[in-house]
């Protein structure tokens, strides 16, 4: 798999993931642990869903 998550998309995913995880740690709902997914996709620059759908947020066509 090649990287398919661009810079702005990465920043948004990392911030959203960290916010959800922080919420879960502070007693939020259990589903807030879903923040692990956007955090991981942001850190690794790979989104499996984007691959399946043929999306690339770098703004370049494959």
PDB file of N, CA and C in Angstrom:
ATOM      1  N   UNK A   1       0.835  -1.183   0.000  1.00  0.00           N
ATOM      2  CA  UNK A   1       0.000   0.000   0.000  1.00  0.00           C
ATOM      3  C   UNK A   1       0.876   1.242   0.000  1.00  0.00           C
ATOM      4  N   UNK A   2       0.519   2.170  -0.821  1.00  0.00           N
ATOM      5  CA  UNK A   2       1.281   3.422  -0.850  1.00  0.00           C
ATOM      6  C   UNK A   2       0.505   4.506  -0.095  1.00  0.00           C
ATOM      7  N   UNK A   3       1.196   5.539   0.325  1.00  0.00           N
ATOM      8  CA  UNK A   3       0.583   6.633   1.077  1.00  0.00           C
ATOM      9  C   UNK A   3      -0.516   7.280   0.247  1.00  0.00           C
ATOM     10  N   UNK A   4      -1.658   7.538   0.873  1.00  0.00           N
ATOM     11  CA  UNK A   4      -2.766   8.163   0.163  1.00  0.00           C
ATOM     12  C   UNK A   4      -3.448   9.247   1.002  1.00  0.00           C
ATOM     13  N   UNK A   5      -2.791   9.689   2.078  1.00  0.00           N
ATOM     14  CA  UNK A   5      -3.340  10.724   2.947  1.00  0.00           C
ATOM     15  C   UNK A   5      -2.428  11.944   2.879  1.00  0.00           C
ATOM     16  N   UNK A   6      -2.953  13.048   2.389  1.00  0.00           N
ATOM     17  CA  UNK A   6      -2.174  14.271   2.231  1.00  0.00           C
ATOM     18  C   UNK A   6      -1.947  15.012   3.545  1.00  0.00           C
ATOM     19  N   UNK A   7      -1.187  16.085   3.484  1.00  0.00           N
ATOM     20  CA  UNK A   7      -0.749  16.820   4.670  1.00  0.00           C
ATOM     21  C   UNK A   7      -1.906  17.396   5.483  1.00  0.00           C
ATOM     22  N   UNK A   8      -2.806  18.116   4.851  1.00  0.00           N
ATOM     23  CA  UNK A   8      -3.925  18.726   5.580  1.00  0.00           C
ATOM     24  C   UNK A   8      -4.824  17.633   6.146  1.00  0.00           C
ATOM     25  N   UNK A   9      -5.101  16.617   5.361  1.00  0.00           N
ATOM     26  CA  UNK A   9      -5.904  15.481   5.801  1.00  0.00           C
ATOM     27  C   UNK A   9      -5.245  14.814   7.005  1.00  0.00           C
ATOM     28  N   UNK A  10      -3.927  14.660   6.963  1.00  0.00           N
ATOM     29  CA  UNK A  10      -3.156  14.057   8.056  1.00  0.00           C
ATOM     30  C   UNK A  10      -3.301  14.849   9.340  1.00  0.00           C
ATOM     31  N   UNK A  11      -3.140  16.154   9.258  1.00  0.00           N
ATOM     32  CA  UNK A  11      -3.228  17.022  10.433  1.00  0.00           C
ATOM     33  C   UNK A  11      -4.612  16.921  11.066  1.00  0.00           C
ATOM     34  N   UNK A  12      -5.644  16.959  10.242  1.00  0.00           N
ATOM     35  CA  UNK A  12      -7.018  16.863  10.745  1.00  0.00           C
ATOM     36  C   UNK A  12      -7.247  15.517  11.419  1.00  0.00           C
ATOM     37  N   UNK A  13      -6.778  14.445  10.800  1.00  0.00           N
ATOM     38  CA  UNK A  13      -6.948  13.103  11.373  1.00  0.00           C
ATOM     39  C   UNK A  13      -6.227  12.974  12.711  1.00  0.00           C
ATOM     40  N   UNK A  14      -5.002  13.469  12.784  1.00  0.00           N
ATOM     41  CA  UNK A  14      -4.224  13.368  14.021  1.00  0.00           C
ATOM     42  C   UNK A  14      -4.883  14.169  15.143  1.00  0.00           C
ATOM     43  N   UNK A  15      -5.291  15.392  14.847  1.00  0.00           N
ATOM     44  CA  UNK A  15      -5.938  16.219  15.871  1.00  0.00           C
ATOM     45  C   UNK A  15      -7.265  15.618  16.329  1.00  0.00           C
ATOM     46  N   UNK A  16      -8.064  15.148  15.382  1.00  0.00           N
ATOM     47  CA  UNK A  16      -9.350  14.537  15.734  1.00  0.00           C
ATOM     48  C   UNK A  16      -9.133  13.266  16.556  1.00  0.00           C
ATOM     49  N   UNK A  17      -8.164  12.461  16.154  1.00  0.00           N
ATOM     50  CA  UNK A  17      -7.867  11.233  16.885  1.00  0.00           C
ATOM     51  C   UNK A  17      -7.421  11.518  18.303  1.00  0.00           C
ATOM     52  N   UNK A  18      -6.515  12.477  18.459  1.00  0.00           N
ATOM     53  CA  UNK A  18      -6.040  12.832  19.795  1.00  0.00           C
ATOM     54  C   UNK A  18      -7.164  13.395  20.661  1.00  0.00           C
ATOM     55  N   UNK A  19      -8.036  14.204  20.067  1.00  0.00           N
ATOM     56  CA  UNK A  19      -9.159  14.772  20.813  1.00  0.00           C
ATOM     57  C   UNK A  19     -10.111  13.675  21.292  1.00  0.00           C
ATOM     58  N   UNK A  20     -10.415  12.726  20.433  1.00  0.00           N
ATOM     59  CA  UNK A  20     -11.309  11.636  20.823  1.00  0.00           C
ATOM     60  C   UNK A  20     -10.686  10.754  21.905  1.00  0.00           C
ATOM     61  N   UNK A  21      -9.401  10.451  21.768  1.00  0.00           N
ATOM     62  CA  UNK A  21      -8.722   9.629  22.774  1.00  0.00           C
ATOM     63  C   UNK A  21      -8.677  10.368  24.114  1.00  0.00           C
ATOM     64  N   UNK A  22      -8.392  11.664  24.095  1.00  0.00           N
ATOM     65  CA  UNK A  22      -8.370  12.459  25.330  1.00  0.00           C
ATOM     66  C   UNK A  22      -9.746  12.441  25.992  1.00  0.00           C
ATOM     67  N   UNK A  23     -10.788  12.561  25.192  1.00  0.00           N
ATOM     68  CA  UNK A  23     -12.155  12.530  25.706  1.00  0.00           C
ATOM     69  C   UNK A  23     -12.431  11.185  26.370  1.00  0.00           C
ATOM     70  N   UNK A  24     -12.020  10.100  25.715  1.00  0.00           N
ATOM     71  CA  UNK A  24     -12.218   8.763  26.279  1.00  0.00           C
ATOM     72  C   UNK A  24     -11.456   8.624  27.600  1.00  0.00           C
ATOM     73  N   UNK A  25     -10.243   9.138  27.660  1.00  0.00           N
ATOM     74  CA  UNK A  25      -9.439   9.048  28.870  1.00  0.00           C
ATOM     75  C   UNK A  25     -10.020   9.866  30.030  1.00  0.00           C
ATOM     76  N   UNK A  26     -10.749  10.922  29.685  1.00  0.00           N
ATOM     77  CA  UNK A  26     -11.345  11.777  30.716  1.00  0.00           C
ATOM     78  C   UNK A  26     -12.749  11.314  31.111  1.00  0.00           C
ATOM     79  N   UNK A  27     -13.089  10.085  30.778  1.00  0.00           N
ATOM     80  CA  UNK A  27     -14.379   9.545  31.195  1.00  0.00           C
ATOM     81  C   UNK A  27     -15.476   9.651  30.156  1.00  0.00           C
ATOM     82  N   UNK A  28     -15.111   9.944  28.938  1.00  0.00           N
ATOM     83  CA  UNK A  28     -16.094  10.022  27.866  1.00  0.00           C
ATOM     84  C   UNK A  28     -16.641   8.644  27.513  1.00  0.00           C
ATOM     85  N   UNK A  29     -17.484   8.583  26.515  1.00  0.00           N
ATOM     86  CA  UNK A  29     -18.066   7.308  26.125  1.00  0.00           C
ATOM     87  C   UNK A  29     -17.021   6.337  25.562  1.00  0.00           C
ATOM     88  N   UNK A  30     -17.316   5.063  25.665  1.00  0.00           N
ATOM     89  CA  UNK A  30     -16.391   4.030  25.190  1.00  0.00           C
ATOM     90  C   UNK A  30     -16.117   4.194  23.694  1.00  0.00           C
ATOM     91  N   UNK A  31     -17.123   4.621  22.930  1.00  0.00           N
ATOM     92  CA  UNK A  31     -16.937   4.730  21.481  1.00  0.00           C
ATOM     93  C   UNK A  31     -15.915   5.798  21.112  1.00  0.00           C
ATOM     94  N   UNK A  32     -15.538   6.664  22.040  1.00  0.00           N
ATOM     95  CA  UNK A  32     -14.549   7.703  21.737  1.00  0.00           C
ATOM     96  C   UNK A  32     -13.170   7.099  21.461  1.00  0.00           C
ATOM     97  N   UNK A  33     -12.965   5.836  21.849  1.00  0.00           N
ATOM     98  CA  UNK A  33     -11.700   5.158  21.539  1.00  0.00           C
ATOM     99  C   UNK A  33     -11.535   4.937  20.041  1.00  0.00           C
ATOM    100  N   UNK A  34     -12.586   5.188  19.267  1.00  0.00           N
ATOM    101  CA  UNK A  34     -12.489   5.097  17.809  1.00  0.00           C
ATOM    102  C   UNK A  34     -11.444   6.090  17.293  1.00  0.00           C
ATOM    103  N   UNK A  35     -11.058   7.054  18.135  1.00  0.00           N
ATOM    104  CA  UNK A  35     -10.028   8.021  17.782  1.00  0.00           C
ATOM    105  C   UNK A  35      -8.691   7.382  17.438  1.00  0.00           C
ATOM    106  N   UNK A  36      -8.503   6.139  17.848  1.00  0.00           N
ATOM    107  CA  UNK A  36      -7.276   5.415  17.506  1.00  0.00           C
ATOM    108  C   UNK A  36      -7.171   5.263  15.980  1.00  0.00           C
ATOM    109  N   UNK A  37      -8.282   5.079  15.307  1.00  0.00           N
ATOM    110  CA  UNK A  37      -8.254   4.883  13.847  1.00  0.00           C
ATOM    111  C   UNK A  37      -7.791   6.119  13.081  1.00  0.00           C
ATOM    112  N   UNK A  38      -8.407   7.290  13.288  1.00  0.00           N
ATOM    113  CA  UNK A  38      -7.890   8.446  12.550  1.00  0.00           C
ATOM    114  C   UNK A  38      -6.456   8.799  12.949  1.00  0.00           C
ATOM    115  N   UNK A  39      -6.108   8.568  14.210  1.00  0.00           N
ATOM    116  CA  UNK A  39      -4.734   8.832  14.644  1.00  0.00           C
ATOM    117  C   UNK A  39      -3.756   7.932  13.887  1.00  0.00           C
ATOM    118  N   UNK A  40      -4.063   6.650  13.806  1.00  0.00           N
ATOM    119  CA  UNK A  40      -3.184   5.706  13.107  1.00  0.00           C
ATOM    120  C   UNK A  40      -3.093   6.018  11.615  1.00  0.00           C
ATOM    121  N   UNK A  41      -4.227   6.314  10.982  1.00  0.00           N
ATOM    122  CA  UNK A  41      -4.182   6.606   9.538  1.00  0.00           C
ATOM    123  C   UNK A  41      -3.432   7.903   9.271  1.00  0.00           C
ATOM    124  N   UNK A  42      -3.519   8.850  10.204  1.00  0.00           N
ATOM    125  CA  UNK A  42      -2.774  10.090  10.045  1.00  0.00           C
ATOM    126  C   UNK A  42      -1.278   9.895  10.229  1.00  0.00           C
ATOM    127  N   UNK A  43      -0.898   9.087  11.205  1.00  0.00           N
ATOM    128  CA  UNK A  43       0.519   8.855  11.467  1.00  0.00           C
ATOM    129  C   UNK A  43       1.189   8.013  10.379  1.00  0.00           C
ATOM    130  N   UNK A  44       0.462   7.024   9.868  1.00  0.00           N
ATOM    131  CA  UNK A  44       1.047   6.124   8.863  1.00  0.00           C
ATOM    132  C   UNK A  44       0.807   6.581   7.418  1.00  0.00           C
ATOM    133  N   UNK A  45       0.005   7.630   7.229  1.00  0.00           N
ATOM    134  CA  UNK A  45      -0.289   8.205   5.908  1.00  0.00           C
ATOM    135  C   UNK A  45      -1.013   7.229   4.974  1.00  0.00           C
ATOM    136  N   UNK A  46      -1.639   6.214   5.544  1.00  0.00           N
ATOM    137  CA  UNK A  46      -2.345   5.218   4.730  1.00  0.00           C
ATOM    138  C   UNK A  46      -3.748   5.023   5.285  1.00  0.00           C
ATOM    139  N   UNK A  47      -4.744   5.152   4.422  1.00  0.00           N
ATOM    140  CA  UNK A  47      -6.127   4.912   4.809  1.00  0.00           C
ATOM    141  C   UNK A  47      -6.668   3.771   3.941  1.00  0.00           C
ATOM    142  N   UNK A  48      -6.930   2.609   4.537  1.00  0.00           N
ATOM    143  CA  UNK A  48      -7.451   1.482   3.757  1.00  0.00           C
ATOM    144  C   UNK A  48      -8.768   1.807   3.046  1.00  0.00           C
ATOM    145  N   UNK A  49      -9.624   2.591   3.676  1.00  0.00           N
ATOM    146  CA  UNK A  49     -10.896   2.969   3.040  1.00  0.00           C
ATOM    147  C   UNK A  49     -10.639   3.799   1.783  1.00  0.00           C
ATOM    148  N   UNK A  50      -9.675   4.711   1.848  1.00  0.00           N
ATOM    149  CA  UNK A  50      -9.324   5.498   0.671  1.00  0.00           C
ATOM    150  C   UNK A  50      -8.837   4.587  -0.450  1.00  0.00           C
ATOM    151  N   UNK A  51      -8.052   3.578  -0.102  1.00  0.00           N
ATOM    152  CA  UNK A  51      -7.550   2.641  -1.114  1.00  0.00           C
ATOM    153  C   UNK A  51      -8.695   1.915  -1.802  1.00  0.00           C
ATOM    154  N   UNK A  52      -9.657   1.445  -1.009  1.00  0.00           N
ATOM    155  CA  UNK A  52     -10.807   0.736  -1.575  1.00  0.00           C
ATOM    156  C   UNK A  52     -11.642   1.626  -2.491  1.00  0.00           C
ATOM    157  N   UNK A  53     -11.754   2.899  -2.128  1.00  0.00           N
ATOM    158  CA  UNK A  53     -12.568   3.832  -2.892  1.00  0.00           C
ATOM    159  C   UNK A  53     -11.793   4.570  -3.991  1.00  0.00           C
ATOM    160  N   UNK A  54     -10.494   4.361  -4.053  1.00  0.00           N
ATOM    161  CA  UNK A  54      -9.667   5.012  -5.068  1.00  0.00           C
ATOM    162  C   UNK A  54      -9.426   6.481  -4.799  1.00  0.00           C
ATOM    163  N   UNK A  55      -9.446   6.867  -3.535  1.00  0.00           N
ATOM    164  CA  UNK A  55      -9.249   8.270  -3.143  1.00  0.00           C
ATOM    165  C   UNK A  55      -7.796   8.484  -2.754  1.00  0.00           C
ATOM    166  N   UNK A  56      -7.287   9.669  -3.116  1.00  0.00           N
ATOM    167  CA  UNK A  56      -5.919  10.036  -2.749  1.00  0.00           C
ATOM    168  C   UNK A  56      -5.960  11.519  -2.396  1.00  0.00           C
ATOM    169  N   UNK A  57      -5.767  11.877  -1.134  1.00  0.00           N
ATOM    170  CA  UNK A  57      -5.888  13.271  -0.732  1.00  0.00           C
ATOM    171  C   UNK A  57      -4.623  14.092  -0.962  1.00  0.00           C
ATOM    172  N   UNK A  58      -3.651  13.492  -1.648  1.00  0.00           N
ATOM    173  CA  UNK A  58      -2.473  14.267  -2.066  1.00  0.00           C
ATOM    174  C   UNK A  58      -2.846  15.208  -3.215  1.00  0.00           C
ATOM    175  N   UNK A  59      -3.991  14.961  -3.819  1.00  0.00           N
ATOM    176  CA  UNK A  59      -4.445  15.781  -4.926  1.00  0.00           C
ATOM    177  C   UNK A  59      -3.916  15.305  -6.268  1.00  0.00           C
ATOM    178  N   UNK A  60      -3.316  14.108  -6.305  1.00  0.00           N
ATOM    179  CA  UNK A  60      -2.776  13.569  -7.538  1.00  0.00           C
ATOM    180  C   UNK A  60      -3.545  12.317  -7.936  1.00  0.00           C
ATOM    181  N   UNK A  61      -3.709  12.137  -9.196  1.00  0.00           N
ATOM    182  CA  UNK A  61      -4.342  10.915  -9.694  1.00  0.00           C
ATOM    183  C   UNK A  61      -3.294   9.813  -9.746  1.00  0.00           C
ATOM    184  N   UNK A  62      -3.736   8.598  -9.520  1.00  0.00           N
ATOM    185  CA  UNK A  62      -2.820   7.460  -9.595  1.00  0.00           C
ATOM    186  C   UNK A  62      -2.602   7.040 -11.034  1.00  0.00           C
TER     187      UNK A  62
END
